[in-house]
mmCIF file of C-alpha atoms in Angstrom:
data_model
loop_
_atom_site.group_PDB
_atom_site.id
_atom_site.type_symbol
_atom_site.label_atom_id
_atom_site.label_comp_id
_atom_site.label_asym_id
_atom_site.label_seq_id
_atom_site.Cartn_x
_atom_site.Cartn_y
_atom_site.Cartn_z
ATOM 1 C CA MET Y 32 0.000 0.000 0.000
ATOM 2 C CA ARG Y 33 1.402 3.371 -1.032
ATOM 3 C CA ARG Y 34 0.051 5.051 2.067
ATOM 4 C CA ALA Y 35 1.669 8.495 1.607
ATOM 5 C CA PRO Y 36 0.374 9.127 -1.964
ATOM 6 C CA ALA Y 37 -3.050 7.830 -0.957
ATOM 7 C CA LEU Y 38 -3.343 10.079 2.091
ATOM 8 C CA SER Y 39 -2.001 13.034 0.100
ATOM 9 C CA PHE Y 40 -4.679 12.484 -2.521
ATOM 10 C CA LEU Y 41 -7.389 12.301 0.130
ATOM 11 C CA LEU Y 42 -6.223 15.609 1.604
ATOM 12 C CA VAL Y 43 -6.192 17.201 -1.855
ATOM 13 C CA THR Y 44 -9.659 15.787 -2.455
ATOM 14 C CA VAL Y 45 -11.256 17.243 0.639
ATOM 15 C CA PHE Y 46 -9.417 20.545 0.089
ATOM 16 C CA ILE Y 47 -10.791 20.810 -3.461
ATOM 17 C CA ASP Y 48 -14.239 19.758 -2.224
ATOM 18 C CA MET Y 49 -14.345 22.647 0.232
ATOM 19 C CA LEU Y 50 -12.486 24.997 -2.123
ATOM 20 C CA GLY Y 51 -15.116 24.376 -4.801
ATOM 21 C CA LEU Y 52 -17.904 24.999 -2.316
ATOM 22 C CA GLY Y 53 -16.189 28.122 -1.001
ATOM 23 C CA ILE Y 54 -15.605 29.450 -4.528
ATOM 24 C CA VAL Y 55 -19.306 29.420 -5.346
ATOM 25 C CA VAL Y 56 -20.711 30.616 -1.999
ATOM 26 C CA PRO Y 57 -20.183 34.338 -2.747
ATOM 27 C CA VAL Y 58 -21.899 34.129 -6.161
ATOM 28 C CA VAL Y 59 -24.823 31.738 -5.580
ATOM 29 C CA PRO Y 60 -27.182 34.638 -4.692
ATOM 30 C CA ALA Y 61 -26.228 36.457 -7.913
ATOM 31 C CA LEU Y 62 -26.776 33.310 -10.000
ATOM 32 C CA MET Y 63 -30.158 32.610 -8.407
ATOM 33 C CA LEU Y 64 -31.218 36.216 -8.925
ATOM 34 C CA ASP Y 65 -30.156 35.994 -12.563
ATOM 35 C CA LEU Y 66 -32.241 32.846 -13.044
ATOM 36 C CA THR Y 67 -35.356 33.939 -11.140
ATOM 37 C CA GLY Y 68 -35.401 37.717 -11.607
ATOM 38 C CA ARG Y 69 -36.697 38.481 -8.091
ATOM 39 C CA ALA Y 70 -34.846 38.571 -4.760
ATOM 40 C CA ALA Y 71 -37.648 36.766 -2.898
ATOM 41 C CA ASP Y 72 -37.755 33.982 -5.492
ATOM 42 C CA ALA Y 73 -33.966 33.724 -5.424
ATOM 43 C CA ALA Y 74 -33.992 33.163 -1.647
ATOM 44 C CA THR Y 75 -36.773 30.572 -1.891
ATOM 45 C CA TRP Y 76 -35.083 28.609 -4.663
ATOM 46 C CA SER Y 77 -31.730 28.786 -2.850
ATOM 47 C CA GLY Y 78 -33.336 27.039 0.117
ATOM 48 C CA LEU Y 79 -34.784 24.360 -2.158
ATOM 49 C CA LEU Y 80 -31.364 23.942 -3.772
ATOM 50 C CA GLY Y 81 -29.724 23.112 -0.443
ATOM 51 C CA SER Y 82 -32.554 20.905 0.767
ATOM 52 C CA SER Y 83 -32.637 18.853 -2.442
ATOM 53 C CA PHE Y 84 -28.935 18.064 -2.056
ATOM 54 C CA GLY Y 85 -29.300 17.068 1.600
ATOM 55 C CA LEU Y 86 -32.365 14.920 0.964
ATOM 56 C CA LEU Y 87 -30.778 12.923 -1.853
ATOM 57 C CA GLN Y 88 -27.575 12.537 0.156
ATOM 58 C CA PHE Y 89 -29.590 11.074 3.023
ATOM 59 C CA LEU Y 90 -31.327 8.616 0.699
ATOM 60 C CA THR Y 91 -28.177 7.351 -1.048
ATOM 61 C CA ALA Y 92 -25.302 7.659 1.472
ATOM 62 C CA PRO Y 93 -25.821 4.182 3.015
ATOM 63 C CA LEU Y 94 -25.928 2.630 -0.466
ATOM 64 C CA LEU Y 95 -22.701 4.354 -1.498
ATOM 65 C CA GLY Y 96 -21.055 3.097 1.683
ATOM 66 C CA ARG Y 97 -22.087 -0.465 0.903
ATOM 67 C CA LEU Y 98 -20.873 -0.094 -2.691
ATOM 68 C CA ALA Y 99 -17.496 1.015 -1.305
ATOM 69 C CA ASP Y 100 -17.378 -2.142 0.854
ATOM 70 C CA ARG Y 101 -18.436 -4.378 -2.017
ATOM 71 C CA TYR Y 102 -16.467 -2.946 -4.959
ATOM 72 C CA GLY Y 103 -13.675 -1.004 -3.232
ATOM 73 C CA ARG Y 104 -13.167 2.622 -2.193
ATOM 74 C CA ARG Y 105 -11.417 3.872 -5.329
ATOM 75 C CA PRO Y 106 -14.214 3.578 -7.944
ATOM 76 C CA VAL Y 107 -16.889 5.005 -5.643
ATOM 77 C CA LEU Y 108 -14.709 7.974 -4.691
ATOM 78 C CA LEU Y 109 -13.817 8.789 -8.309
ATOM 79 C CA VAL Y 110 -17.450 8.581 -9.405
ATOM 80 C CA ALA Y 111 -18.463 10.859 -6.523
ATOM 81 C CA LEU Y 112 -15.842 13.429 -7.556
ATOM 82 C CA ALA Y 113 -16.966 13.271 -11.183
ATOM 83 C CA GLY Y 114 -20.572 13.828 -10.077
ATOM 84 C CA LEU Y 115 -19.477 16.941 -8.196
ATOM 85 C CA GLY Y 116 -17.796 18.271 -11.340
ATOM 86 C CA VAL Y 117 -20.952 17.687 -13.380
ATOM 87 C CA ASP Y 118 -22.955 19.576 -10.751
ATOM 88 C CA TRP Y 119 -20.724 22.659 -10.867
ATOM 89 C CA LEU Y 120 -20.722 22.577 -14.677
ATOM 90 C CA ALA Y 121 -24.517 22.461 -14.624
ATOM 91 C CA HIS Y 122 -24.521 25.536 -12.373
ATOM 92 C CA ALA Y 123 -22.489 27.362 -15.007
ATOM 93 C CA LEU Y 124 -24.546 26.267 -18.041
ATOM 94 C CA THR Y 125 -28.156 25.667 -17.002
ATOM 95 C CA PRO Y 126 -30.687 28.239 -18.255
ATOM 96 C CA THR Y 127 -33.476 27.483 -15.738
ATOM 97 C CA VAL Y 128 -33.661 27.229 -11.968
ATOM 98 C CA THR Y 129 -35.706 24.005 -12.021
ATOM 99 C CA LEU Y 130 -33.041 22.246 -14.063
ATOM 100 C CA LEU Y 131 -30.404 23.564 -11.668
ATOM 101 C CA VAL Y 132 -32.238 22.066 -8.672
ATOM 102 C CA ALA Y 133 -32.499 18.736 -10.502
ATOM 103 C CA PHE Y 134 -28.754 18.636 -11.199
ATOM 104 C CA HIS Y 135 -27.923 19.662 -7.644
ATOM 105 C CA ALA Y 136 -30.158 16.913 -6.270
ATOM 106 C CA LEU Y 137 -28.352 14.435 -8.529
ATOM 107 C CA ALA Y 138 -25.043 15.661 -7.095
ATOM 108 C CA GLY Y 139 -26.433 14.971 -3.625
ATOM 109 C CA ALA Y 140 -27.175 11.410 -4.710
ATOM 110 C CA PHE Y 141 -23.488 10.973 -5.608
ATOM 111 C CA ALA Y 142 -22.112 12.890 -2.618
ATOM 112 C CA GLY Y 143 -20.053 10.033 -1.240
ATOM 113 C CA THR Y 144 -16.783 11.859 -0.705
ATOM 114 C CA THR Y 145 -16.982 12.093 3.089
ATOM 115 C CA THR Y 146 -18.198 8.506 3.451
ATOM 116 C CA VAL Y 147 -15.430 7.017 1.323
ATOM 117 C CA VAL Y 148 -12.642 9.272 2.614
ATOM 118 C CA ASN Y 149 -13.371 8.290 6.231
ATOM 119 C CA ALA Y 150 -13.493 4.602 5.295
ATOM 120 C CA TYR Y 151 -10.248 4.929 3.303
ATOM 121 C CA VAL Y 152 -8.431 6.641 6.186
ATOM 122 C CA ALA Y 153 -9.527 3.822 8.511
ATOM 123 C CA ASP Y 154 -8.197 1.292 5.975
ATOM 124 C CA VAL Y 155 -4.699 2.755 5.587
ATOM 125 C CA THR Y 156 -3.999 4.217 9.041
ATOM 126 C CA PRO Y 157 -3.085 2.273 12.217
ATOM 127 C CA PRO Y 158 -5.689 2.745 14.982
ATOM 128 C CA GLU Y 159 -3.321 4.726 17.198
ATOM 129 C CA ARG Y 160 -2.724 7.290 14.413
ATOM 130 C CA ARG Y 161 -6.235 7.614 13.012
ATOM 131 C CA ALA Y 162 -7.194 10.663 15.047
ATOM 132 C CA GLY Y 163 -4.195 12.534 13.635
ATOM 133 C CA ALA Y 164 -5.126 11.473 10.103
ATOM 134 C CA PHE Y 165 -8.738 12.526 10.560
ATOM 135 C CA ALA Y 166 -7.481 15.830 11.970
ATOM 136 C CA LEU Y 167 -5.438 16.393 8.792
ATOM 137 C CA VAL Y 168 -8.609 15.783 6.787
ATOM 138 C CA GLY Y 169 -10.385 18.382 8.919
ATOM 139 C CA SER Y 170 -7.485 20.781 8.391
ATOM 140 C CA ALA Y 171 -7.771 20.371 4.617
ATOM 141 C CA PHE Y 172 -11.481 21.183 4.837
ATOM 142 C CA GLY Y 173 -10.688 24.306 6.845
ATOM 143 C CA LEU Y 174 -8.022 25.545 4.443
ATOM 144 C CA GLY Y 175 -10.401 25.084 1.524
ATOM 145 C CA PHE Y 176 -12.994 27.151 3.356
ATOM 146 C CA VAL Y 177 -10.439 29.943 3.868
ATOM 147 C CA ALA Y 178 -9.236 30.045 0.246
ATOM 148 C CA GLY Y 179 -12.519 29.353 -1.546
ATOM 149 C CA PRO Y 180 -14.513 32.531 -0.823
ATOM 150 C CA LEU Y 181 -11.510 34.743 -1.604
ATOM 151 C CA LEU Y 182 -11.017 33.104 -5.000
ATOM 152 C CA GLY Y 183 -14.756 32.949 -5.685
ATOM 153 C CA GLY Y 184 -15.257 36.622 -4.932
ATOM 154 C CA ALA Y 185 -12.435 37.595 -7.314
ATOM 155 C CA LEU Y 186 -13.722 35.360 -10.139
ATOM 156 C CA GLY Y 187 -17.337 36.382 -9.562
ATOM 157 C CA SER Y 188 -16.463 40.032 -10.029
ATOM 158 C CA VAL Y 189 -15.509 39.145 -13.621
ATOM 159 C CA ASP Y 190 -18.530 36.926 -14.385
ATOM 160 C CA PRO Y 191 -21.039 35.369 -11.924
ATOM 161 C CA ARG Y 192 -20.741 32.014 -13.699
ATOM 162 C CA LEU Y 193 -16.942 31.915 -13.888
ATOM 163 C CA PRO Y 194 -16.485 30.499 -10.341
ATOM 164 C CA PHE Y 195 -18.640 27.496 -11.292
ATOM 165 C CA TYR Y 196 -16.428 26.737 -14.303
ATOM 166 C CA ALA Y 197 -13.404 26.985 -11.998
ATOM 167 C CA ALA Y 198 -14.979 24.630 -9.412
ATOM 168 C CA ALA Y 199 -15.892 22.117 -12.158
ATOM 169 C CA GLY Y 200 -12.374 22.249 -13.588
ATOM 170 C CA LEU Y 201 -10.860 21.561 -10.166
ATOM 171 C CA ALA Y 202 -13.188 18.608 -9.596
ATOM 172 C CA PHE Y 203 -12.437 17.004 -12.980
ATOM 173 C CA ALA Y 204 -8.696 17.613 -12.522
ATOM 174 C CA ASN Y 205 -8.929 15.827 -9.180
ATOM 175 C CA VAL Y 206 -10.629 12.843 -10.850
ATOM 176 C CA ALA Y 207 -7.784 12.618 -13.366
ATOM 177 C CA TYR Y 208 -5.197 12.961 -10.587
ATOM 178 C CA GLY Y 209 -6.892 10.259 -8.516
ATOM 179 C CA TRP Y 210 -7.148 7.932 -11.519
ATOM 180 C CA ARG Y 211 -3.360 8.066 -11.833
ATOM 181 C CA VAL Y 212 -2.145 8.010 -8.228
ATOM 182 C CA LEU Y 213 -4.842 6.553 -5.970
ATOM 183 C CA PRO Y 214 -4.390 2.863 -5.095
ATOM 184 C CA GLU Y 215 -7.235 0.760 -3.775
ATOM 185 C CA SER Y 216 -7.143 0.636 0.011
ATOM 186 C CA ARG Y 217 -9.182 -2.532 0.425
ATOM 187 C CA PRO Y 218 -10.257 -5.107 -2.183
ATOM 188 C CA GLY Y 219 -14.000 -5.256 -2.589
ATOM 189 C CA ASP Y 220 -15.904 -7.948 -0.740
ATOM 190 C CA ARG Y 221 -18.583 -9.389 -3.028
ATOM 191 C CA THR Y 222 -20.296 -10.980 -0.033
ATOM 192 C CA THR Y 223 -21.413 -7.517 1.140
ATOM 193 C CA ALA Y 224 -25.174 -7.525 0.742
ATOM 194 C CA LEU Y 225 -26.776 -5.246 -1.845
ATOM 195 C CA SER Y 226 -30.545 -5.220 -1.593
ATOM 196 C CA LEU Y 227 -33.398 -2.762 -1.256
ATOM 197 C CA ARG Y 228 -33.465 -3.419 2.484
ATOM 198 C CA ALA Y 229 -29.709 -2.869 2.854
ATOM 199 C CA ALA Y 230 -29.864 0.303 0.755
ATOM 200 C CA ASN Y 231 -32.827 1.711 2.689
ATOM 201 C CA PRO Y 232 -31.386 4.652 4.667
ATOM 202 C CA PHE Y 233 -33.843 4.192 7.520
ATOM 203 C CA THR Y 234 -32.930 0.524 7.862
ATOM 204 C CA ALA Y 235 -29.185 1.250 7.625
ATOM 205 C CA ILE Y 236 -29.315 3.938 10.300
ATOM 206 C CA LYS Y 237 -31.593 1.856 12.529
ATOM 207 C CA THR Y 238 -29.205 -1.110 12.284
ATOM 208 C CA VAL Y 239 -26.258 1.030 13.398
ATOM 209 C CA LEU Y 240 -28.199 2.682 16.224
ATOM 210 C CA ARG Y 241 -29.115 -0.725 17.672
ATOM 211 C CA ARG Y 242 -25.464 -1.605 18.286
ATOM 212 C CA PRO Y 243 -24.452 -0.579 21.834
ATOM 213 C CA VAL Y 244 -21.258 1.410 21.210
ATOM 214 C CA LEU Y 245 -21.880 2.483 17.624
ATOM 215 C CA GLY Y 246 -25.422 3.551 18.471
ATOM 216 C CA ARG Y 247 -24.254 5.955 21.168
ATOM 217 C CA LEU Y 248 -21.452 7.325 19.014
ATOM 218 C CA VAL Y 249 -23.736 7.948 16.044
ATOM 219 C CA ALA Y 250 -26.370 9.542 18.287
ATOM 220 C CA ALA Y 251 -23.640 11.764 19.750
ATOM 221 C CA ARG Y 252 -22.532 12.675 16.223
ATOM 222 C CA PHE Y 253 -26.099 13.634 15.280
ATOM 223 C CA CYS Y 254 -26.466 15.898 18.318
ATOM 224 C CA ALA Y 255 -23.085 17.481 17.533
ATOM 225 C CA ASP Y 256 -24.150 18.005 13.899
ATOM 226 C CA VAL Y 257 -27.342 19.734 15.025
ATOM 227 C CA ALA Y 258 -25.303 22.070 17.236
ATOM 228 C CA ARG Y 259 -22.722 22.704 14.497
ATOM 229 C CA MET Y 260 -25.301 23.385 11.782
ATOM 230 C CA THR Y 261 -27.209 25.742 14.065
ATOM 231 C CA HIS Y 262 -24.023 27.703 14.672
ATOM 232 C CA GLN Y 263 -23.221 27.847 10.946
ATOM 233 C CA ALA Y 264 -26.731 28.918 9.985
ATOM 234 C CA ILE Y 265 -27.172 31.657 12.595
ATOM 235 C CA TRP Y 266 -23.751 33.009 13.600
ATOM 236 C CA THR Y 267 -23.525 35.621 10.822
ATOM 237 C CA PHE Y 268 -27.053 36.886 11.528
ATOM 238 C CA PHE Y 269 -26.324 36.965 15.262
ATOM 239 C CA VAL Y 270 -23.144 39.070 15.109
ATOM 240 C CA THR Y 271 -24.692 41.354 12.496
ATOM 241 C CA HIS Y 272 -27.691 41.965 14.771
ATOM 242 C CA GLN Y 273 -25.805 42.186 18.059
ATOM 243 C CA PHE Y 274 -22.727 44.144 17.021
ATOM 244 C CA ALA Y 275 -23.677 45.675 13.640
ATOM 245 C CA TRP Y 276 -20.729 43.970 11.936
ATOM 246 C CA GLY Y 277 -20.389 44.546 8.207
ATOM 247 C CA THR Y 278 -19.705 41.832 5.645
ATOM 248 C CA ALA Y 279 -15.964 42.574 5.618
ATOM 249 C CA HIS Y 280 -15.715 42.190 9.408
ATOM 250 C CA VAL Y 281 -17.724 38.971 9.295
ATOM 251 C CA GLY Y 282 -15.643 37.581 6.430
ATOM 252 C CA VAL Y 283 -12.301 38.344 8.071
ATOM 253 C CA THR Y 284 -13.402 36.908 11.417
ATOM 254 C CA MET Y 285 -14.666 33.703 9.791
ATOM 255 C CA SER Y 286 -11.514 33.317 7.689
ATOM 256 C CA VAL Y 287 -9.200 33.855 10.666
ATOM 257 C CA GLY Y 288 -11.199 31.360 12.726
ATOM 258 C CA ALA Y 289 -11.133 28.784 9.935
ATOM 259 C CA LEU Y 290 -7.391 29.249 9.439
ATOM 260 C CA ALA Y 291 -6.719 28.893 13.175
ATOM 261 C CA GLY Y 292 -8.834 25.740 13.221
ATOM 262 C CA ALA Y 293 -6.966 24.268 10.253
ATOM 263 C CA VAL Y 294 -3.566 24.910 11.867
ATOM 264 C CA PHE Y 295 -4.746 23.475 15.196
ATOM 265 C CA GLN Y 296 -6.111 20.346 13.492
ATOM 266 C CA ALA Y 297 -2.897 19.792 11.561
ATOM 267 C CA ARG Y 298 -0.422 20.445 14.368
ATOM 268 C CA ALA Y 299 -2.029 19.828 17.746
ATOM 269 C CA VAL Y 300 -4.857 17.292 17.499
ATOM 270 C CA GLY Y 301 -2.702 14.212 16.844
ATOM 271 C CA PRO Y 302 -0.444 14.711 19.890
ATOM 272 C CA ILE Y 303 -3.411 15.592 22.124
ATOM 273 C CA VAL Y 304 -5.336 12.452 21.172
ATOM 274 C CA ARG Y 305 -2.261 10.244 21.556
ATOM 275 C CA ARG Y 306 -1.842 11.595 25.079
ATOM 276 C CA LEU Y 307 -5.499 11.533 26.184
ATOM 277 C CA GLY Y 308 -6.909 8.692 24.084
ATOM 278 C CA ASP Y 309 -9.852 8.807 21.706
ATOM 279 C CA ARG Y 310 -12.559 8.815 24.363
ATOM 280 C CA ASN Y 311 -11.130 11.500 26.651
ATOM 281 C CA ALA Y 312 -10.177 13.737 23.729
ATOM 282 C CA ALA Y 313 -13.661 13.356 22.203
ATOM 283 C CA VAL Y 314 -15.304 14.291 25.508
ATOM 284 C CA LEU Y 315 -12.952 17.258 25.977
ATOM 285 C CA GLY Y 316 -13.648 18.590 22.484
ATOM 286 C CA SER Y 317 -17.400 18.143 22.826
ATOM 287 C CA LEU Y 318 -17.377 19.914 26.186
ATOM 288 C CA CYS Y 319 -15.427 22.855 24.726
ATOM 289 C CA GLY Y 320 -17.985 23.109 21.938
ATOM 290 C CA ALA Y 321 -20.878 23.138 24.402
ATOM 291 C CA ILE Y 322 -19.197 25.854 26.479
ATOM 292 C CA ALA Y 323 -18.508 28.000 23.411
ATOM 293 C CA LEU Y 324 -22.108 27.753 22.188
ATOM 294 C CA GLY Y 325 -23.645 28.347 25.607
ATOM 295 C CA ALA Y 326 -21.461 31.381 26.291
ATOM 296 C CA THR Y 327 -22.191 32.836 22.849
ATOM 297 C CA ALA Y 328 -25.836 33.076 23.859
ATOM 298 C CA PHE Y 329 -24.832 35.663 26.480
ATOM 299 C CA ALA Y 330 -21.961 37.399 24.649
ATOM 300 C CA THR Y 331 -22.254 41.181 24.774
ATOM 301 C CA THR Y 332 -18.921 42.308 23.302
ATOM 302 C CA PRO Y 333 -16.900 41.453 20.185
ATOM 303 C CA ALA Y 334 -13.976 40.469 22.440
ATOM 304 C CA ALA Y 335 -16.140 37.724 23.946
ATOM 305 C CA ILE Y 336 -16.911 36.424 20.449
ATOM 306 C CA TYR Y 337 -13.199 36.264 19.592
ATOM 307 C CA LEU Y 338 -12.441 34.388 22.817
ATOM 308 C CA LEU Y 339 -15.259 31.907 22.236
ATOM 309 C CA GLN Y 340 -14.017 31.293 18.713
ATOM 310 C CA ALA Y 341 -10.709 30.233 20.241
ATOM 311 C CA VAL Y 342 -12.545 27.842 22.581
ATOM 312 C CA GLY Y 343 -14.382 26.439 19.556
ATOM 313 C CA VAL Y 344 -11.076 25.882 17.762
ATOM 314 C CA VAL Y 345 -9.856 23.764 20.700
ATOM 315 C CA GLY Y 346 -13.157 21.904 20.537
ATOM 316 C CA GLY Y 347 -12.142 20.710 17.071
ATOM 317 C CA VAL Y 348 -10.093 17.977 18.743
ATOM 318 C CA GLY Y 349 -13.367 16.206 19.504
ATOM 319 C CA VAL Y 350 -14.350 15.743 15.867
ATOM 320 C CA ALA Y 351 -11.213 13.834 14.889
ATOM 321 C CA ALA Y 352 -11.145 11.860 18.154
ATOM 322 C CA ALA Y 353 -14.805 10.820 17.832
ATOM 323 C CA GLN Y 354 -14.289 9.734 14.209
ATOM 324 C CA SER Y 355 -11.231 7.706 15.253
ATOM 325 C CA TRP Y 356 -13.259 6.120 18.069
ATOM 326 C CA LEU Y 357 -16.047 5.309 15.611
ATOM 327 C CA SER Y 358 -13.595 3.631 13.229
ATOM 328 C CA ARG Y 359 -12.205 1.477 16.064
ATOM 329 C CA ALA Y 360 -15.707 0.307 16.943
ATOM 330 C CA THR Y 361 -16.363 -0.686 13.307
ATOM 331 C CA GLY Y 362 -15.199 -3.867 11.601
ATOM 332 C CA SER Y 363 -12.834 -3.543 8.652
ATOM 333 C CA ASP Y 364 -15.434 -5.129 6.379
ATOM 334 C CA GLU Y 365 -18.123 -2.559 7.219
ATOM 335 C CA GLN Y 366 -16.316 0.786 7.349
ATOM 336 C CA GLY Y 367 -18.134 1.957 4.218
ATOM 337 C CA ALA Y 368 -21.576 0.851 5.389
ATOM 338 C CA VAL Y 369 -21.224 2.430 8.841
ATOM 339 C CA ASN Y 370 -19.757 5.665 7.500
ATOM 340 C CA GLY Y 371 -22.562 5.772 4.943
ATOM 341 C CA ALA Y 372 -25.113 5.589 7.748
ATOM 342 C CA VAL Y 373 -23.243 8.325 9.629
ATOM 343 C CA THR Y 374 -23.263 10.512 6.511
ATOM 344 C CA GLY Y 375 -26.999 9.886 6.187
ATOM 345 C CA VAL Y 376 -27.552 10.999 9.773
ATOM 346 C CA GLY Y 377 -25.526 14.139 9.090
ATOM 347 C CA ALA Y 378 -27.567 14.813 5.951
ATOM 348 C CA VAL Y 379 -30.729 14.900 8.078
ATOM 349 C CA ALA Y 380 -29.214 17.681 10.177
ATOM 350 C CA GLU Y 381 -27.921 19.543 7.132
ATOM 351 C CA THR Y 382 -31.350 19.410 5.492
ATOM 352 C CA ALA Y 383 -33.545 20.366 8.428
ATOM 353 C CA VAL Y 384 -31.467 22.447 10.831
ATOM 354 C CA PRO Y 385 -30.833 25.578 8.683
ATOM 355 C CA VAL Y 386 -34.557 26.020 8.079
ATOM 356 C CA LEU Y 387 -35.539 25.361 11.695
ATOM 357 C CA ALA Y 388 -32.692 27.452 13.121
ATOM 358 C CA GLY Y 389 -33.581 30.364 10.868
ATOM 359 C CA ALA Y 390 -37.213 30.245 11.972
ATOM 360 C CA ALA Y 391 -36.161 29.971 15.640
ATOM 361 C CA PHE Y 392 -33.822 32.954 15.309
ATOM 362 C CA ALA Y 393 -36.563 35.054 13.725
ATOM 363 C CA TRP Y 394 -38.876 34.092 16.597
ATOM 364 C CA SER Y 395 -36.202 34.948 19.177
ATOM 365 C CA LEU Y 396 -35.793 38.453 17.761
ATOM 366 C CA SER Y 397 -39.431 39.222 18.456
ATOM 367 C CA TYR Y 398 -38.688 38.501 22.122
ATOM 368 C CA ALA Y 399 -35.366 40.397 22.136
ATOM 369 C CA ALA Y 400 -33.497 37.170 22.921
ATOM 370 C CA PRO Y 401 -31.223 36.552 19.899
ATOM 371 C CA GLY Y 402 -28.941 34.268 21.913
ATOM 372 C CA ALA Y 403 -31.708 31.764 22.651
ATOM 373 C CA VAL Y 404 -30.906 29.720 19.543
ATOM 374 C CA PHE Y 405 -27.308 29.272 20.713
ATOM 375 C CA ALA Y 406 -28.584 28.104 24.084
ATOM 376 C CA GLY Y 407 -30.554 25.430 22.237
ATOM 377 C CA ALA Y 408 -27.468 24.458 20.238
ATOM 378 C CA ALA Y 409 -25.489 24.228 23.498
ATOM 379 C CA ALA Y 410 -28.125 21.838 24.861
ATOM 380 C CA PHE Y 411 -27.574 19.507 21.898
ATOM 381 C CA ALA Y 412 -23.783 19.758 22.324
ATOM 382 C CA THR Y 413 -24.167 18.920 26.020
ATOM 383 C CA LEU Y 414 -26.305 15.892 25.163
ATOM 384 C CA SER Y 415 -23.609 14.799 22.711
ATOM 385 C CA THR Y 416 -21.023 15.071 25.512
ATOM 386 C CA ALA Y 417 -23.194 12.990 27.836
ATOM 387 C CA LEU Y 418 -23.585 10.264 25.201
ATOM 388 C CA LEU Y 419 -19.808 10.139 24.715
ATOM 389 C CA ILE Y 420 -19.210 9.908 28.455
ATOM 390 C CA GLY Y 421 -21.684 7.031 28.667
ATOM 391 C CA SER Y 422 -20.019 5.052 25.879
ATOM 392 C CA ARG Y 423 -17.495 2.293 26.443
ATOM 393 C CA ARG Y 424 -13.836 2.988 25.839
ATOM 394 C CA PRO Y 425 -12.472 1.910 22.434
#
């Protein structure tokens, strides 16, 4: 196994994934406005665009995980990357918003990157080093988030559709790169069941939740995803309302936070997890996240926000540690299936939470309590911590 080239490709893959997403974020509103002609319609269709992706990802993630177990990681990952390229190309070329939603939903159906990358890392990394490897993956995501909006804003100022061509080109280039350098991490196992029952996302998630350790870990992941998605959906609105921050201030603060998180993931998480162990590091990170969210609800100064961002960065150790713990609790012949179920659970949060959090924040403003939504997110993060504490050691 050529472990170094394989891991390097995975890091490039997740970086380009997030870079492509970051490139298009600044120009999606302009594209939707161009297609619909009205700001209200653009906002409505943008919501449908995100929900269609999340819904199809939920429906197909367990199947993609099983395909990765049955036929190997490499073909599923390359097909997923190609599907992403087709999606961005459709964004650049499609003349109607309905066709755009259809293509984006199809991309959600092929969104197996996270599932396969996590399974691949578990295949090629010794258990004692998995947390560090997962942290590097998280660092690559963070760096892509930092670079993407900057590049997207520059390209979008030339032509609103140019960033989508750039994102598609990066995705297709990554497919070609992976075709040349990516070895298979685990030969496919043709005994892995493929049936309507096995592919049913509800059945796949239910099967995982019934297992004592995996069930608690996946439930903890879901609660953490709810908290994380609430923070992502509301944070910009919160600081804009509370402190009258402009877009430049928000953008710089988010970029600095993402960069700090990427550096922390790359340099500090591995040593911390090796010293504390997966379980203790996961609990520590989850607890830091709960504290940061709960304190944000009562933040009254920008300095408090900066401090809580730093606490949240330290909380990033929990993500890699929990994923490492999850991989240890999973058999080598079912990494794809279990990670597919986990991705499906995350897709539920990504589909529902932004809509619900937005409605809750609007309701909170009428009662002059904008921090209430963060208090709710902190409750989910606390529940995630409790589930981790109650789980058996790996």
